[in-house]
Short mmCIF file of C-alpha atoms and ligand atoms in Angstrom, two decimals:
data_model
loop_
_atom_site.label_atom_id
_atom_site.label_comp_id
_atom_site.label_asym_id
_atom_site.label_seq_id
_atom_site.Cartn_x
_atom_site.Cartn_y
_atom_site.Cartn_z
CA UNK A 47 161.42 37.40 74.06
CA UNK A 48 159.26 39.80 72.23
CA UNK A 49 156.85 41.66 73.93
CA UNK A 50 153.00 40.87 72.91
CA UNK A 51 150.74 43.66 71.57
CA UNK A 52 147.86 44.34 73.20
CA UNK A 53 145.01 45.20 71.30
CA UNK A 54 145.86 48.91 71.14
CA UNK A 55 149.47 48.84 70.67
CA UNK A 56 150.38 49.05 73.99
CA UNK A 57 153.57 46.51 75.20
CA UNK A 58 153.60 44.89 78.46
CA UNK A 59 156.90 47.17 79.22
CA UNK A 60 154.69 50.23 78.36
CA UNK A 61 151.92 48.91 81.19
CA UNK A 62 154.89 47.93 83.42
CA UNK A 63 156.26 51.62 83.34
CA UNK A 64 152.70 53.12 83.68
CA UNK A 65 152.51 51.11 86.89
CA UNK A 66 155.63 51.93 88.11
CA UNK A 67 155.61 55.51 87.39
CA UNK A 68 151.58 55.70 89.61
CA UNK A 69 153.65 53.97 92.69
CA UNK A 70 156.13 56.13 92.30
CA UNK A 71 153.24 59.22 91.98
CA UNK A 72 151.49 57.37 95.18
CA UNK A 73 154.49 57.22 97.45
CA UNK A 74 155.78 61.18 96.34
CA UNK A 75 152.09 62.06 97.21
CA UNK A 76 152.13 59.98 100.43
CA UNK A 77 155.82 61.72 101.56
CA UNK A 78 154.13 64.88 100.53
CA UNK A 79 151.22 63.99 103.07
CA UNK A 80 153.35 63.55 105.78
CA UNK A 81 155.91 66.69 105.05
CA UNK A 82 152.73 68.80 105.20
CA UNK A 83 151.46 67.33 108.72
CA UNK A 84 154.58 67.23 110.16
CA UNK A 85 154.99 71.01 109.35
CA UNK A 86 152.16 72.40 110.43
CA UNK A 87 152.43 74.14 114.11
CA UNK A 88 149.11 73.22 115.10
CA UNK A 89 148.36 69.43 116.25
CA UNK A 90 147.15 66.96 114.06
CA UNK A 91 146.01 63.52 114.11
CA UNK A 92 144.56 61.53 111.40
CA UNK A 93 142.03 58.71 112.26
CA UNK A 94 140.89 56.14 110.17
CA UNK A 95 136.92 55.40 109.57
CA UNK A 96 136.72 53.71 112.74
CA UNK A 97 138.46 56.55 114.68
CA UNK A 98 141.85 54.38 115.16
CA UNK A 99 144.79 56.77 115.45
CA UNK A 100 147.02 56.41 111.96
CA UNK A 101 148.98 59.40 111.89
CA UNK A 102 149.83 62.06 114.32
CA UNK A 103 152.25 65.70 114.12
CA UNK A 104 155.45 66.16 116.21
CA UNK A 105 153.21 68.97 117.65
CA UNK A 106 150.59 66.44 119.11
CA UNK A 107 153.34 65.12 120.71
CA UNK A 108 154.85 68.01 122.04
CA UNK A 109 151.41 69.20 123.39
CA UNK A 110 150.03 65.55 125.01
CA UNK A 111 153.54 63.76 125.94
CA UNK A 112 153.29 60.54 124.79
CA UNK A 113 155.43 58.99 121.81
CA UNK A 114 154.27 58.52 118.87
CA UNK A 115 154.39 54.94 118.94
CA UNK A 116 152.18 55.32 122.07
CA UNK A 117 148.77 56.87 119.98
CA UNK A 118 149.66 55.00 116.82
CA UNK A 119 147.28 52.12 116.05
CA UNK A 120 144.88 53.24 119.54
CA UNK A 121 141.27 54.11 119.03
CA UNK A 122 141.58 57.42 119.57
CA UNK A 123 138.43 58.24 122.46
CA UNK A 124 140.52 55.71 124.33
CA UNK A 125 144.00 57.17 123.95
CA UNK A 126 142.73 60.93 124.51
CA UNK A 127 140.08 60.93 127.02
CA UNK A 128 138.45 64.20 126.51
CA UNK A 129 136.36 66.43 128.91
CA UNK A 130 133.50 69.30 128.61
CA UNK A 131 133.67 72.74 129.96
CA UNK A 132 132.42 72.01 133.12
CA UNK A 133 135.22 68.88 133.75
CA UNK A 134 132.62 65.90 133.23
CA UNK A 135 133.85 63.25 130.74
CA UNK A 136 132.87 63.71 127.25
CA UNK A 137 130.67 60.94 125.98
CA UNK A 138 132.30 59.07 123.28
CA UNK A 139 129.23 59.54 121.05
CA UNK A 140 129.84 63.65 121.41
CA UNK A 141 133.46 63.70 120.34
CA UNK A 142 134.05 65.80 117.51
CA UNK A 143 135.84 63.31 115.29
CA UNK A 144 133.07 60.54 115.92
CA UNK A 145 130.29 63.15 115.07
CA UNK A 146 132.39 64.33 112.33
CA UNK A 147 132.56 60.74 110.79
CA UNK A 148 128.74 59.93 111.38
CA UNK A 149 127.88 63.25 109.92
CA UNK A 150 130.40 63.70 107.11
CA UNK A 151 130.63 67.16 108.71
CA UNK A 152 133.82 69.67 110.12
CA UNK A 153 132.88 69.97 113.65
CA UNK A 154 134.69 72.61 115.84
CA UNK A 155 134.75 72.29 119.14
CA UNK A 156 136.49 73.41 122.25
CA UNK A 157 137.34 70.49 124.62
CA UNK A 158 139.53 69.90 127.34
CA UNK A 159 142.68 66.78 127.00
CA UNK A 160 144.37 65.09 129.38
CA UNK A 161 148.22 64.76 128.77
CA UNK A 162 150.18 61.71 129.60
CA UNK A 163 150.79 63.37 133.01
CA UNK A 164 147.36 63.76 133.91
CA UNK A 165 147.14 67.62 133.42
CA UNK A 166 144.23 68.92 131.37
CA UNK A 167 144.55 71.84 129.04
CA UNK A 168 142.58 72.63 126.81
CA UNK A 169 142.06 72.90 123.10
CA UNK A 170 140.15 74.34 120.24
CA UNK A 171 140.20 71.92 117.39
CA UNK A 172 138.46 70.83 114.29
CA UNK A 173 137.50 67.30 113.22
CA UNK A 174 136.63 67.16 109.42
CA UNK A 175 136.08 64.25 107.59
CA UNK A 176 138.01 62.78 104.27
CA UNK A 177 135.55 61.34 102.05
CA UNK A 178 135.61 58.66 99.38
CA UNK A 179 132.58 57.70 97.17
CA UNK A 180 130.27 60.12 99.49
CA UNK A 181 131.42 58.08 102.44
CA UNK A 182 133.45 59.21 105.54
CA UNK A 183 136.74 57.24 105.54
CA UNK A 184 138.82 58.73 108.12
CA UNK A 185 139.10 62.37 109.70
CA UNK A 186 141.77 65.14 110.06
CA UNK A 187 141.49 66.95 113.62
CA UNK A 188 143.65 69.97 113.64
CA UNK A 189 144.12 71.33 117.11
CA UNK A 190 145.94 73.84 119.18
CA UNK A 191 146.56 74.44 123.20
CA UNK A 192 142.85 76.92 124.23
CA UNK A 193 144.94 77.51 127.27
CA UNK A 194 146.17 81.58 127.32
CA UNK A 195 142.60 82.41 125.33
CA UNK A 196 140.82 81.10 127.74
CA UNK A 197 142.64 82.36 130.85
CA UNK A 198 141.95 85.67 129.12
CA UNK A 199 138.53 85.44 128.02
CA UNK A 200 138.23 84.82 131.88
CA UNK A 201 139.89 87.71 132.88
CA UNK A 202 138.03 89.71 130.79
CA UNK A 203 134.83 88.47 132.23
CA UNK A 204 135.91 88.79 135.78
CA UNK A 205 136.53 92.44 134.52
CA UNK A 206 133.15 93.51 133.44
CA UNK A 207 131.24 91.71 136.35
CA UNK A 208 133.54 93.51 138.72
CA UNK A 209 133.14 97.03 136.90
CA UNK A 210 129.59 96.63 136.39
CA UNK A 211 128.91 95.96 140.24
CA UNK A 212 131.23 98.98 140.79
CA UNK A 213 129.04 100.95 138.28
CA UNK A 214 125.75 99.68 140.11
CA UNK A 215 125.89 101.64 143.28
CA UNK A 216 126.20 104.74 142.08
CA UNK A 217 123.61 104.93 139.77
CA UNK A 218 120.90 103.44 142.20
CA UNK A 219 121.98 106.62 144.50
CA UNK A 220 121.35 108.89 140.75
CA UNK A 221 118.30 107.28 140.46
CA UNK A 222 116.94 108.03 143.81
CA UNK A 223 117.76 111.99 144.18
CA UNK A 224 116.28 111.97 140.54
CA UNK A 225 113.14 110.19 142.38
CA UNK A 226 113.32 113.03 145.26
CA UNK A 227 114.11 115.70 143.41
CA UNK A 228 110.88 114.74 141.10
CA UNK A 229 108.97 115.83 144.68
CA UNK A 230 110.13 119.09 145.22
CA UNK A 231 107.74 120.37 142.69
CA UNK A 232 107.40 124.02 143.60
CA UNK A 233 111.07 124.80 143.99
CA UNK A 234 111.09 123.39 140.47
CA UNK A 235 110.48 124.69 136.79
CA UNK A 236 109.20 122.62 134.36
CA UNK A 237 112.37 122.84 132.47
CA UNK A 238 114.12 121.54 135.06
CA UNK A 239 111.57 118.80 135.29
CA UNK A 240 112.04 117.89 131.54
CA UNK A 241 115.81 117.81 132.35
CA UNK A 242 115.23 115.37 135.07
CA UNK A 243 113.15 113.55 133.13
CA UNK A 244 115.82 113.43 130.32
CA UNK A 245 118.61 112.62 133.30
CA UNK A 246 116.15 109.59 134.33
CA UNK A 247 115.73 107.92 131.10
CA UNK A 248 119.08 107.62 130.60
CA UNK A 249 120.11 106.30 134.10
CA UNK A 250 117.16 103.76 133.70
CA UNK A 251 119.11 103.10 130.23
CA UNK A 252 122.29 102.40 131.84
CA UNK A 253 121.24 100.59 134.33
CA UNK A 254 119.66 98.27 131.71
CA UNK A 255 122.87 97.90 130.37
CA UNK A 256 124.43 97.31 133.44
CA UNK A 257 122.37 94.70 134.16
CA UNK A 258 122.94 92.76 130.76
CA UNK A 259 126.78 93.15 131.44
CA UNK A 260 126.62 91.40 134.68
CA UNK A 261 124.30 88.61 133.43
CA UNK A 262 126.69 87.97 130.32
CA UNK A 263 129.25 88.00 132.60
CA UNK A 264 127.64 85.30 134.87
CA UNK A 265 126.56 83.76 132.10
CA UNK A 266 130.06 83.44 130.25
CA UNK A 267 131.77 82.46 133.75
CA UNK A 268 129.30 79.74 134.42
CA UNK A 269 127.88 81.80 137.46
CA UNK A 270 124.43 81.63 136.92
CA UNK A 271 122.77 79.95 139.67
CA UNK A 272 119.77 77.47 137.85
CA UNK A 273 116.78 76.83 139.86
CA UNK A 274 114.11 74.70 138.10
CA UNK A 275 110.35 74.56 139.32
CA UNK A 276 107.31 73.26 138.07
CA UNK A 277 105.72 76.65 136.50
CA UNK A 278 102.40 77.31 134.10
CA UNK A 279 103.85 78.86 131.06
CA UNK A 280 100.48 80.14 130.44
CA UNK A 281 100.51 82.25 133.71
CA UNK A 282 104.43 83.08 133.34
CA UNK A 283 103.62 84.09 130.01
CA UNK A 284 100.54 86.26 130.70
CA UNK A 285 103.09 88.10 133.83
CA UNK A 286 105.78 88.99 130.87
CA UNK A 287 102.74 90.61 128.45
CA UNK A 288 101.09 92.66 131.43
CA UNK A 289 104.55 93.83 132.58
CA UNK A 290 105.05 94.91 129.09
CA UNK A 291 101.38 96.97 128.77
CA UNK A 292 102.61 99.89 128.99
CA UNK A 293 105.09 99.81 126.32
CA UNK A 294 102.74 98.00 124.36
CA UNK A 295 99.95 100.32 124.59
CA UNK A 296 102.65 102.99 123.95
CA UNK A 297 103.47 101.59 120.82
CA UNK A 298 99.86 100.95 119.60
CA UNK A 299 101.08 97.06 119.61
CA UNK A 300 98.13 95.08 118.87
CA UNK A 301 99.11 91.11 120.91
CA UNK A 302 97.93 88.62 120.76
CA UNK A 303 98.33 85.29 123.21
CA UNK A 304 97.06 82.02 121.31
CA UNK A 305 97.25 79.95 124.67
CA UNK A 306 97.50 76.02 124.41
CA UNK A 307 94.23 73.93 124.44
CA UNK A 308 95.46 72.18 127.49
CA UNK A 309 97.76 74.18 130.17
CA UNK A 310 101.70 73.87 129.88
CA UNK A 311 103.34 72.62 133.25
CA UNK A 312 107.10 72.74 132.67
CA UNK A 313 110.13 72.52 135.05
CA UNK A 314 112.12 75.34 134.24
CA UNK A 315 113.89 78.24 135.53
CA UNK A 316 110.94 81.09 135.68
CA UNK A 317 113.52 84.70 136.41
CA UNK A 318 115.58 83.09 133.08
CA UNK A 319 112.96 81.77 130.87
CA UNK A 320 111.06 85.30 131.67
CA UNK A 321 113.94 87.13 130.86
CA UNK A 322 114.54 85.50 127.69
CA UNK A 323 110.94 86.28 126.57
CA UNK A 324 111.00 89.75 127.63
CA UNK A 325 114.26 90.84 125.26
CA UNK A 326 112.01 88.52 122.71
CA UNK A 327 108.87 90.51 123.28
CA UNK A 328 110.64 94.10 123.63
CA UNK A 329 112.64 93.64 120.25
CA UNK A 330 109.26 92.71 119.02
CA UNK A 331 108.06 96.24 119.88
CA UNK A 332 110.56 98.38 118.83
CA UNK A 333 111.49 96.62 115.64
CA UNK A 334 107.68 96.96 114.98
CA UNK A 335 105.89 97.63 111.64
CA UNK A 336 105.22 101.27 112.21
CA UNK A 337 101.36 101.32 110.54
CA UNK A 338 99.65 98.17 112.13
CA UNK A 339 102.01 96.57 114.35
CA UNK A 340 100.96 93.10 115.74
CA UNK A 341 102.88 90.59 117.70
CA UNK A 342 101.44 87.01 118.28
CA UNK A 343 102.81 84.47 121.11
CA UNK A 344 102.07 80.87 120.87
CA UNK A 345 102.79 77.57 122.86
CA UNK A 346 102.81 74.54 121.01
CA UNK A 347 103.57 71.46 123.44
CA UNK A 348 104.92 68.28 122.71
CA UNK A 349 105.22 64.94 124.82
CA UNK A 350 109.17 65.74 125.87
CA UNK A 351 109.35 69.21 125.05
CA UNK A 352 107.60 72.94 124.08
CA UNK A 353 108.23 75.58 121.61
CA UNK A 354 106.89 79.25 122.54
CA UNK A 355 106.77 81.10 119.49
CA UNK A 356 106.93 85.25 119.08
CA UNK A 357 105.93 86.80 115.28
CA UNK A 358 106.02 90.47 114.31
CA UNK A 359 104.78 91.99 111.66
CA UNK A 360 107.95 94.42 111.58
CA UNK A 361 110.70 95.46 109.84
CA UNK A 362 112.50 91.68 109.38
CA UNK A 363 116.50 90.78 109.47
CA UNK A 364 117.99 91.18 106.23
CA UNK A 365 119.20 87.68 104.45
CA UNK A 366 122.97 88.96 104.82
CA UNK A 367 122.37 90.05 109.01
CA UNK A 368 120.86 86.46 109.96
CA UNK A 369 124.03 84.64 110.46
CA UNK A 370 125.45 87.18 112.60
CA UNK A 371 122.58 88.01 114.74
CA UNK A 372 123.14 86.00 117.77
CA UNK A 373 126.77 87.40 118.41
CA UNK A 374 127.45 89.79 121.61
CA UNK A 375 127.31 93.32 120.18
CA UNK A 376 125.59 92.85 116.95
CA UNK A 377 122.99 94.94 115.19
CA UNK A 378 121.58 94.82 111.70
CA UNK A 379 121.58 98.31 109.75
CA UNK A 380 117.65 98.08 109.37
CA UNK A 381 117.77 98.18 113.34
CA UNK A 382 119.81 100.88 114.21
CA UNK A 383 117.88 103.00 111.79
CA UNK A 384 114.70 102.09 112.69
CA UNK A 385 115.66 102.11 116.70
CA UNK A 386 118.82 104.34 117.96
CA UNK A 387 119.19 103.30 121.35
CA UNK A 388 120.22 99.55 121.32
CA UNK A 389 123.20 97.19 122.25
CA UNK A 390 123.13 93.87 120.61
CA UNK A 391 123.42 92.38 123.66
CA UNK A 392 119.66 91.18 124.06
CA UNK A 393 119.90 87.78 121.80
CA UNK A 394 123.41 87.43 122.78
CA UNK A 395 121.65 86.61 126.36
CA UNK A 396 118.65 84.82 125.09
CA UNK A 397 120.90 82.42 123.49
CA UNK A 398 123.02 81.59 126.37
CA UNK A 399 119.82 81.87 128.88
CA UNK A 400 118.34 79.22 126.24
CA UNK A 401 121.61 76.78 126.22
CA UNK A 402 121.68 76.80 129.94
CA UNK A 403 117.70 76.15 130.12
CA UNK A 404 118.99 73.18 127.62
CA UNK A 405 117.11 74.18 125.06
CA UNK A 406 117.31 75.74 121.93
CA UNK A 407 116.12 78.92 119.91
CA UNK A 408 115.87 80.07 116.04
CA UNK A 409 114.04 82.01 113.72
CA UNK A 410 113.07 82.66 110.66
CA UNK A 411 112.28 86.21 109.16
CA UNK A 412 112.22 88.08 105.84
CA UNK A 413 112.73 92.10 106.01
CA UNK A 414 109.70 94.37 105.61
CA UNK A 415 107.66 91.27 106.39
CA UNK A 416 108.39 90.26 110.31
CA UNK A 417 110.14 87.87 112.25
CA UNK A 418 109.25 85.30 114.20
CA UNK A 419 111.61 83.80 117.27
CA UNK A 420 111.01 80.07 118.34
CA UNK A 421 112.19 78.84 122.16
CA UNK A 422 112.15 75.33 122.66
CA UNK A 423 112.94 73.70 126.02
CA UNK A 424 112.10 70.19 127.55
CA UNK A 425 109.63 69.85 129.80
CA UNK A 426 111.65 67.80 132.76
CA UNK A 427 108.74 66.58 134.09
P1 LIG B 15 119.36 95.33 120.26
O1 LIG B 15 117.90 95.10 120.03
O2 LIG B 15 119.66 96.06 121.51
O3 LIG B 15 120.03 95.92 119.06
P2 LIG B 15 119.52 92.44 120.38
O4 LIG B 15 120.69 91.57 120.72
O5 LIG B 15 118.28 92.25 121.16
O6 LIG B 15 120.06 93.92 120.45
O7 LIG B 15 119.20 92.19 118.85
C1 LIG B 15 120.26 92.16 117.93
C2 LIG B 15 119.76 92.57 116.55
O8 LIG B 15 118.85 91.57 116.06
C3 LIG B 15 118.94 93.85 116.52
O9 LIG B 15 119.77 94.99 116.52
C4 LIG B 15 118.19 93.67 115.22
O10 LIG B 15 119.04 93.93 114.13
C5 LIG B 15 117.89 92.18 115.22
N1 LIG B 15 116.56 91.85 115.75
C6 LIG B 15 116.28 91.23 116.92
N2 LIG B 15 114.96 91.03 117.06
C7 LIG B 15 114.38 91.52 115.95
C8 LIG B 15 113.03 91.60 115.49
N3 LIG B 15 112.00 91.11 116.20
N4 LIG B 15 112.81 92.18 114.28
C9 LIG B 15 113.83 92.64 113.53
N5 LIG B 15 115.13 92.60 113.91
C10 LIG B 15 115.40 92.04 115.10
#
């Protein structure tokens, strides 16, 4: 039988071929797929859009235990019950992949498995989404054992809280002769008492430093003791600016306080929250704008939560030093020429102060214009 023409001149054996030669395109893609899953080192496991496990690595199943067969077709919260840092469950809702799918975003995450045994080890992964007419339709989460890193981002911890105690002793003693020395005026010169002044600044320096090591430290190790009280923000506030006069006046720092029209009871911890605001309020100051610095603090309070807000007038975060300027050790070039003495450890703290006050912080600046930091925590009352 002869073939019929379609319109265009194409024969049903041409349309025939066409078809067979896209299967044959669809399954060499498909094998493709799966050669490049199954050889990657790291574990992966492909969900569909309603998290249901539909692929999964030799890896996977070297790192949980169970067959293959066993996490096939499972939803995958169910099949790999997940925990936080501090060994609670992980809510379904906060699972990477299901965030990932709701937001259409890569989320990476470090979380904590449990293998087919029952031992928990845990992992650093990334859940990112596969997308088909703007629409999540399954995710990708490529993940590998968090184990050794851990164990030695541990030991490195327990390493600088146990050097920086060490450290602390002797330089109280330094500090004190410096304070008796200072009284021995007439067997003195005032040479020598420059010296000593010199010698004190930079013990009182170091000690500083000391004591931001040791609260990382705590901080990273999950030390910190919490204590939450009712407090006024107004009046914790007001304690943070008066212990800061002097500086302030030093500096010629015009501040200003714009309290709230109503006074801010919050449940918080007051020695963190203060803390936090006083690395706010001291960058403030000496990343000032040198002819007419000014610094204003606000409180703007919300049914559930409160934002305190800190603005300078200074010398701003360039556009290219914002993303970075959270991370321990970090200082933007504006910074270190403007101010010598520094250790980019200051935000490092207020960040991790903030996450365990469960709140959050941000800002927003533009260089040779000022900055302006924003705290906000819930009010837990
Ligand atoms: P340090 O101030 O000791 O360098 P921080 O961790 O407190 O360390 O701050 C990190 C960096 O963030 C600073 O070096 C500076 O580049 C930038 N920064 C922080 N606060 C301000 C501010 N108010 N104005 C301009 N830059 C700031």
């Amino acid at each position: 039988m002869k073939n019929k023409s379609t319109s265009n001149n194409i024969t049903k054996t041409d349309l025939l071929k066409k078809l067979k030669a896209a299967e044959n395109k669809s399954q060499e893609s498909e094998v493709f797929s799966r050669a490049l899953i199954s050889s990657i080192g790291d574990g992966v496991i492909v969900v569909n859009e309603y998290g249901i496990i539909t692929e999964v690595n030799q890896t996977t199943v070297d790192l949980l235990g169970y067959k293959k067969s066993e996490l096939i077709n499972e939803w995958l919260p169910r099949a790999l019950p997940a925990k936080d840092k501090d060994g609670n469950d992980l809510p379904t809702t906060e699972r990477p992949v299901l965030q990932s799918l709701i937001t259409g975003l890569p989320i990476t995450a470090v979380s904590t498995y449990t293998r087919k045994d029952g031992t928990l080890f845990h992992v650093y992964g990334t859940a990112a989404p596969f997308m088909l007419d703007g629409k999540p339709r399954g995710a990708i989460i490529i993940f590998r054992d968090y184990t050794h890193e851990m164990q030695v981002e541990n030991a490195k911890d327990e390493f600088v809280s146990l050097a920086s105690h060490q450290l602390r002793t002797p330089l109280t003693s330094i500090l004190l002769y410096i304070g008796l020395a200072k009284y021995e005026e007439e067997f003195i010169s005032s040479e020598v008492r420059n010296y000593l002044k010199k010698i004190e600044v930079s013990a009182e320096n170091m000690q500083q430093l000391i004591g931001d090591f040791l609260d990382i430290s705590k901080l990273d190790l999950g030390r910190l003791d919490v204590h939450p009280i009712p407090i006024s923000l107004e009046e914790l506030i007001d304690n943070q600016l008066s212990e800061l006069l002097a500086l302030s006046n030093e500096n010629k720092v015009e501040i200003k306080f714009i309290k709230p029209t109503a006074s801010v009871v919050a449940k918080t911890d007051p020695a963190l929250l203060s803390q936090a605001l006083h690395n706010l309020l001291t960058n403030a100051i000496r990343y000032r704008c040198k002819q007419t610095p000014k610094i204003i603090i606000e409180v703007k309070s919300e049914a559930a939560d409160y934002t305190i807000s800190i603005k300078d007038n200074g010398i701003g975060i360039p556009k290219k030093a914002q993303p970075m300027i959270f991370q321990r050790l970090y200082r933007a070039d504006n910074a270190i020429e403007a101010e010598n003495s520094g250790t980019g450890l200051g935000l490092y703290l207020v960040k991790k102060v903030v996450e365990v006050l469960e709140g959050t912080v941000w800002f927003d600046s533009e260089e040779n214009a000022g900055t302006t930091f924003y705290i906000r925590l819930p009010r837990n009352t």
